[in-house]
mmCIF file of C-alpha atoms in Angstrom:
data_model
loop_
_atom_site.group_PDB
_atom_site.id
_atom_site.type_symbol
_atom_site.label_atom_id
_atom_site.label_comp_id
_atom_site.label_asym_id
_atom_site.label_seq_id
_atom_site.Cartn_x
_atom_site.Cartn_y
_atom_site.Cartn_z
ATOM 1 C CA MET Q 471 59.898 36.836 76.988
ATOM 2 C CA ILE Q 472 62.101 39.124 79.057
ATOM 3 C CA ILE Q 473 65.824 39.010 78.305
ATOM 4 C CA ASP Q 474 68.456 40.537 80.573
ATOM 5 C CA SER Q 475 71.074 42.139 78.343
ATOM 6 C CA ALA Q 476 73.708 41.437 80.997
ATOM 7 C CA ASP Q 477 73.310 37.733 80.193
ATOM 8 C CA LEU Q 478 74.079 38.197 76.487
ATOM 9 C CA ASP Q 479 77.385 38.110 74.671
ATOM 10 C CA ALA Q 480 77.974 40.601 71.849
ATOM 11 C CA LYS Q 481 76.781 38.221 69.117
ATOM 12 C CA SER Q 482 73.521 37.397 70.876
ATOM 13 C CA ALA Q 483 72.772 41.046 71.614
ATOM 14 C CA TYR Q 484 73.533 41.965 68.001
ATOM 15 C CA LYS Q 485 71.002 39.399 66.727
ATOM 16 C CA LEU Q 486 68.280 40.918 68.897
ATOM 17 C CA LEU Q 487 69.148 44.475 67.887
ATOM 18 C CA ILE Q 488 69.252 43.919 64.124
ATOM 19 C CA GLY Q 489 66.043 41.869 64.182
ATOM 20 C CA SER Q 490 64.200 44.516 66.185
ATOM 21 C CA VAL Q 491 65.440 47.847 64.805
ATOM 22 C CA ILE Q 492 63.855 47.525 61.362
ATOM 23 C CA PRO Q 493 63.855 48.688 58.671
ATOM 24 C CA ARG Q 494 67.244 50.397 58.812
ATOM 25 C CA PRO Q 495 68.445 52.766 56.085
ATOM 26 C CA ILE Q 496 71.699 51.769 54.434
ATOM 27 C CA ALA Q 497 74.572 54.181 53.967
ATOM 28 C CA TRP Q 498 76.597 52.771 51.085
ATOM 29 C CA VAL Q 499 79.882 54.363 52.089
ATOM 30 C CA SER Q 500 82.689 55.051 49.645
ATOM 31 C CA THR Q 501 86.131 55.997 50.913
ATOM 32 C CA LEU Q 502 89.737 56.205 49.791
ATOM 33 C CA SER Q 503 92.715 54.987 51.763
ATOM 34 C CA THR Q 504 95.687 57.268 52.295
ATOM 35 C CA GLU Q 505 97.237 55.409 49.335
ATOM 36 C CA GLY Q 506 94.197 56.108 47.153
ATOM 37 C CA VAL Q 507 92.641 52.618 47.209
ATOM 38 C CA GLY Q 508 88.851 52.692 46.853
ATOM 39 C CA ASN Q 509 86.677 51.023 49.476
ATOM 40 C CA LEU Q 510 82.951 50.344 49.686
ATOM 41 C CA ALA Q 511 80.857 49.319 52.680
ATOM 42 C CA PRO Q 512 77.110 49.122 53.347
ATOM 43 C CA ILE Q 513 76.502 50.515 56.844
ATOM 44 C CA SER Q 514 73.045 50.063 58.362
ATOM 45 C CA PHE Q 515 73.828 51.610 61.737
ATOM 46 C CA PHE Q 516 73.196 54.972 60.064
ATOM 47 C CA THR Q 517 70.996 57.970 60.719
ATOM 48 C CA VAL Q 518 70.640 61.758 60.550
ATOM 49 C CA VAL Q 519 71.773 63.717 63.613
ATOM 50 C CA GLY Q 520 71.573 67.361 62.531
ATOM 51 C CA ARG Q 521 70.311 69.755 59.884
ATOM 52 C CA LYS Q 522 72.386 72.965 60.243
ATOM 53 C CA PRO Q 523 74.969 71.893 59.390
ATOM 54 C CA PRO Q 524 73.408 68.786 57.850
ATOM 55 C CA ARG Q 525 75.016 65.926 59.769
ATOM 56 C CA ILE Q 526 74.840 62.148 59.681
ATOM 57 C CA SER Q 527 76.208 59.357 61.858
ATOM 58 C CA LEU Q 528 77.741 55.996 61.011
ATOM 59 C CA SER Q 529 78.552 53.259 63.526
ATOM 60 C CA PHE Q 530 81.309 50.748 62.797
ATOM 61 C CA GLN Q 531 81.983 47.400 64.416
ATOM 62 C CA PRO Q 532 85.219 45.458 63.895
ATOM 63 C CA ARG Q 533 85.671 42.933 61.114
ATOM 64 C CA SER Q 534 84.408 39.367 61.526
ATOM 65 C CA ASP Q 535 87.539 38.398 63.473
ATOM 66 C CA GLY Q 536 86.358 40.744 66.233
ATOM 67 C CA ALA Q 537 89.779 42.328 66.559
ATOM 68 C CA THR Q 538 90.507 44.277 63.362
ATOM 69 C CA LEU Q 539 89.083 47.637 62.336
ATOM 70 C CA LYS Q 540 87.125 47.774 59.090
ATOM 71 C CA ASP Q 541 88.929 49.402 56.183
ATOM 72 C CA SER Q 542 86.129 51.901 55.672
ATOM 73 C CA PHE Q 543 86.483 53.218 59.215
ATOM 74 C CA VAL Q 544 90.288 53.339 58.984
ATOM 75 C CA ASN Q 545 89.990 55.360 55.771
ATOM 76 C CA ILE Q 546 87.530 57.787 57.343
ATOM 77 C CA ARG Q 547 89.694 58.174 60.441
ATOM 78 C CA ASP Q 548 92.886 58.713 58.451
ATOM 79 C CA THR Q 549 91.544 60.998 55.698
ATOM 80 C CA GLY Q 550 88.597 62.763 57.349
ATOM 81 C CA GLU Q 551 86.371 62.268 54.286
ATOM 82 C CA PHE Q 552 83.727 59.889 52.972
ATOM 83 C CA VAL Q 553 80.647 59.688 50.765
ATOM 84 C CA THR Q 554 77.350 58.030 51.664
ATOM 85 C CA ASN Q 555 75.516 56.776 48.590
ATOM 86 C CA MET Q 556 71.868 55.758 48.569
ATOM 87 C CA ALA Q 557 71.224 52.023 48.259
ATOM 88 C CA THR Q 558 68.552 51.166 45.676
ATOM 89 C CA LEU Q 559 67.208 48.019 44.039
ATOM 90 C CA PRO Q 560 68.972 48.407 40.647
ATOM 91 C CA GLN Q 561 72.358 48.160 42.409
ATOM 92 C CA ILE Q 562 71.472 45.567 45.053
ATOM 93 C CA GLU Q 563 73.937 42.945 43.762
ATOM 94 C CA GLY Q 564 76.851 45.367 43.896
ATOM 95 C CA LEU Q 565 75.733 46.529 47.328
ATOM 96 C CA ASN Q 566 75.620 42.994 48.661
ATOM 97 C CA ARG Q 567 79.002 42.070 47.166
ATOM 98 C CA SER Q 568 80.580 45.152 48.727
ATOM 99 C CA ALA Q 569 79.800 43.706 52.176
ATOM 100 C CA PHE Q 570 82.513 41.105 51.587
ATOM 101 C CA GLU Q 571 85.714 41.599 53.582
ATOM 102 C CA PHE Q 572 88.277 42.325 50.879
ATOM 103 C CA GLU Q 573 91.931 42.894 51.682
ATOM 104 C CA PRO Q 574 92.920 46.550 52.222
ATOM 105 C CA ASP Q 575 94.913 46.765 48.977
ATOM 106 C CA VAL Q 576 91.921 45.725 46.797
ATOM 107 C CA ASP Q 577 90.009 48.508 45.056
ATOM 108 C CA GLU Q 578 86.463 47.439 45.815
ATOM 109 C CA PHE Q 579 84.904 49.475 43.006
ATOM 110 C CA ASP Q 580 86.819 47.271 40.592
ATOM 111 C CA ALA Q 581 86.223 44.094 42.608
ATOM 112 C CA VAL Q 582 82.438 44.410 42.538
ATOM 113 C CA GLY Q 583 82.210 46.028 39.106
ATOM 114 C CA LEU Q 584 81.021 49.526 39.969
ATOM 115 C CA GLY Q 585 81.982 52.792 38.340
ATOM 116 C CA LYS Q 586 83.329 55.895 40.054
ATOM 117 C CA VAL Q 587 82.122 59.463 39.677
ATOM 118 C CA PRO Q 588 84.371 62.287 40.955
ATOM 119 C CA SER Q 589 82.994 64.125 43.961
ATOM 120 C CA GLU Q 590 82.823 67.909 44.089
ATOM 121 C CA ALA Q 591 84.290 68.653 47.522
ATOM 122 C CA VAL Q 592 85.961 65.483 48.843
ATOM 123 C CA ARG Q 593 88.469 62.986 47.429
ATOM 124 C CA PRO Q 594 86.426 59.767 47.701
ATOM 125 C CA PRO Q 595 84.291 59.233 44.576
ATOM 126 C CA ARG Q 596 80.573 58.705 44.420
ATOM 127 C CA ILE Q 597 79.199 55.395 43.182
ATOM 128 C CA LYS Q 598 78.116 55.657 39.552
ATOM 129 C CA GLY Q 599 74.369 55.119 39.308
ATOM 130 C CA ALA Q 600 73.556 55.974 42.911
ATOM 131 C CA PRO Q 601 70.627 58.426 42.716
ATOM 132 C CA ILE Q 602 71.590 60.414 45.828
ATOM 133 C CA ALA Q 603 74.910 60.887 47.613
ATOM 134 C CA PHE Q 604 76.236 62.961 50.501
ATOM 135 C CA GLU Q 605 79.832 64.169 50.372
ATOM 136 C CA CYS Q 606 80.966 64.332 53.989
ATOM 137 C CA THR Q 607 83.806 65.518 56.176
ATOM 138 C CA VAL Q 608 84.385 64.164 59.672
ATOM 139 C CA GLU Q 609 83.050 66.261 62.521
ATOM 140 C CA HIS Q 610 83.756 63.882 65.401
ATOM 141 C CA ILE Q 611 84.655 60.250 66.120
ATOM 142 C CA PHE Q 612 83.393 58.492 69.238
ATOM 143 C CA SER Q 613 85.318 55.360 70.213
ATOM 144 C CA SER Q 614 84.685 52.579 72.713
ATOM 145 C CA PRO Q 615 87.329 52.035 75.405
ATOM 146 C CA ASP Q 616 88.796 49.117 73.459
ATOM 147 C CA GLY Q 617 88.886 51.181 70.249
ATOM 148 C CA LEU Q 618 87.057 48.499 68.235
ATOM 149 C CA ASN Q 619 83.593 50.066 68.085
ATOM 150 C CA ASN Q 620 83.407 53.555 66.636
ATOM 151 C CA ALA Q 621 80.761 56.087 65.696
ATOM 152 C CA VAL Q 622 81.427 58.846 63.180
ATOM 153 C CA TRP Q 623 79.617 62.142 62.875
ATOM 154 C CA GLY Q 624 80.059 63.624 59.430
ATOM 155 C CA ASN Q 625 78.971 66.980 58.053
ATOM 156 C CA VAL Q 626 77.387 66.902 54.615
ATOM 157 C CA VAL Q 627 79.283 69.475 52.553
ATOM 158 C CA ARG Q 628 77.689 68.607 49.189
ATOM 159 C CA PHE Q 629 74.445 66.908 48.205
ATOM 160 C CA TYR Q 630 74.261 65.048 44.910
ATOM 161 C CA VAL Q 631 70.675 64.462 43.757
ATOM 162 C CA ARG Q 632 69.806 63.029 40.357
ATOM 163 C CA ASP Q 633 68.078 65.787 38.408
ATOM 164 C CA ASP Q 634 64.716 64.059 37.966
ATOM 165 C CA LEU Q 635 64.423 63.420 41.720
ATOM 166 C CA TYR Q 636 64.803 67.066 42.769
ATOM 167 C CA VAL Q 637 61.317 68.591 42.850
ATOM 168 C CA ASP Q 638 60.865 72.081 44.313
ATOM 169 C CA GLY Q 639 63.545 71.542 46.953
ATOM 170 C CA ARG Q 640 62.400 68.072 48.024
ATOM 171 C CA ILE Q 641 63.150 64.501 46.965
ATOM 172 C CA ASP Q 642 60.704 62.515 44.854
ATOM 173 C CA PHE Q 643 61.371 59.361 46.872
ATOM 174 C CA GLY Q 644 58.576 57.468 45.134
ATOM 175 C CA ALA Q 645 60.785 57.188 42.037
ATOM 176 C CA ILE Q 646 63.847 55.715 43.758
ATOM 177 C CA ALA Q 647 63.141 52.070 44.832
ATOM 178 C CA PRO Q 648 65.226 52.357 48.027
ATOM 179 C CA VAL Q 649 66.292 49.264 49.929
ATOM 180 C CA GLY Q 650 66.807 48.941 53.658
ATOM 181 C CA ARG Q 651 68.080 46.378 56.104
ATOM 182 C CA LEU Q 652 66.065 44.008 58.266
ATOM 183 C CA ALA Q 653 68.154 41.550 60.279
ATOM 184 C CA ALA Q 654 70.683 40.097 57.828
ATOM 185 C CA GLU Q 655 68.356 40.602 54.871
ATOM 186 C CA TYR Q 656 67.143 43.453 52.705
ATOM 187 C CA THR Q 657 63.744 45.014 52.216
ATOM 188 C CA LEU Q 658 62.369 47.014 49.317
ATOM 189 C CA VAL Q 659 60.499 50.185 50.250
ATOM 190 C CA ASP Q 660 57.673 50.153 47.736
ATOM 191 C CA ASN Q 661 54.677 51.773 49.449
ATOM 192 C CA ALA Q 662 53.782 54.968 51.268
ATOM 193 C CA PHE Q 663 50.811 56.197 53.277
ATOM 194 C CA GLU Q 664 49.423 58.818 55.611
ATOM 195 C CA THR Q 665 47.081 58.118 58.476
ATOM 196 C CA PRO Q 666 44.276 57.443 59.049
ATOM 197 C CA LEU Q 667 44.155 54.238 57.002
ATOM 198 C CA ASP Q 668 41.039 52.199 56.446
ATOM 199 C CA ALA Q 669 40.627 49.597 59.176
ATOM 200 C CA GLU Q 670 40.348 46.896 56.519
ATOM 201 C CA VAL Q 671 43.755 47.825 55.096
ATOM 202 C CA ILE Q 672 45.362 47.773 58.546
ATOM 203 C CA GLN Q 673 43.811 44.433 59.431
ATOM 204 C CA GLU Q 674 44.784 42.808 56.151
ATOM 205 C CA ARG Q 675 48.380 44.059 56.251
ATOM 206 C CA ALA Q 676 49.030 43.499 59.961
ATOM 207 C CA SER Q 677 47.864 39.889 59.966
ATOM 208 C CA ARG Q 678 50.123 38.560 57.213
ATOM 209 C CA ARG Q 679 53.820 37.817 56.984
ATOM 210 C CA MET Q 680 56.211 39.771 54.788
ATOM 211 C CA VAL Q 681 56.418 38.623 51.198
ATOM 212 C CA ARG Q 682 59.790 37.076 50.278
ATOM 213 C CA LEU Q 683 60.944 38.317 46.878
ATOM 214 C CA ASP Q 684 63.683 35.652 46.659
ATOM 215 C CA HIS Q 685 61.269 32.666 46.974
ATOM 216 C CA LYS Q 686 63.165 31.254 49.949
ATOM 217 C CA ASP Q 687 61.378 29.392 52.737
ATOM 218 C CA THR Q 688 59.105 31.495 54.939
ATOM 219 C CA TYR Q 689 61.303 31.126 58.017
ATOM 220 C CA TYR Q 690 64.678 31.300 56.274
ATOM 221 C CA SER Q 691 67.330 33.599 57.768
ATOM 222 C CA PRO Q 692 70.916 34.196 56.605
ATOM 223 C CA ILE Q 693 71.836 34.452 60.278
ATOM 224 C CA ASP Q 694 71.598 30.675 60.409
ATOM 225 C CA THR Q 695 74.191 30.214 57.636
ATOM 226 C CA PRO Q 696 78.018 30.011 57.897
ATOM 227 C CA ALA Q 697 78.406 33.112 55.696
ATOM 228 C CA TRP Q 698 76.915 35.400 58.348
ATOM 229 C CA SER Q 699 78.985 37.121 60.998
ATOM 230 C CA PRO Q 700 78.090 39.659 63.693
ATOM 231 C CA ALA Q 701 80.268 42.203 61.920
ATOM 232 C CA GLY Q 702 77.575 43.210 59.459
ATOM 233 C CA SER Q 703 79.812 41.918 56.675
ATOM 234 C CA THR Q 704 80.141 38.639 54.813
ATOM 235 C CA THR Q 705 83.085 36.275 54.669
ATOM 236 C CA THR Q 706 82.115 34.488 51.438
ATOM 237 C CA LEU Q 707 81.610 36.090 48.057
ATOM 238 C CA ASP Q 708 78.737 34.552 46.062
#
């Protein structure tokens, strides 16, 4: 099937993008408003863009109403600081709940039941229990003509790495249980390999569907439910 992107509205294009660019790492972003209210947001349009200085990027869409900026972006824009925390399986429920669109005056750490840990170089706190976190300051913000879609480049000014994960200057990622994003669902990263692989392993793995850890139907997708929106956030809190 060939699809002309000019024929797609934003929602339709978003469905194709998030179902095709997989798995996506999740930046679990913690910010503070100018009034000091804590905010949390899982951002899966996230990647590394530089190493000296170490630099990451985050892309923000508007809230589910399509016309209002997300609180996390407003906080980053207004304060110039944020923290990206690593998303892992032990905190998956808190991560998922933090995707809900709370009102700006709600401290989301309290709302989803997560603790705060003071950062070293920026005002926003780290998420207690997150094994790795980047304390960041804004380098540049790129905005769409309508101002509703924004990309942030942030410089990492401090790395927090849990002591047991720091091995001779590298990360022992095999001990982390990181989670990533598929379309509107999560995936657990629980294997690693180098090539070449045995042909039997490739054949066996490539010819089967992913295993669902939640026991839902094979073809289930949250995209088909009323709770999903093309904002990357949820409008109902389970």
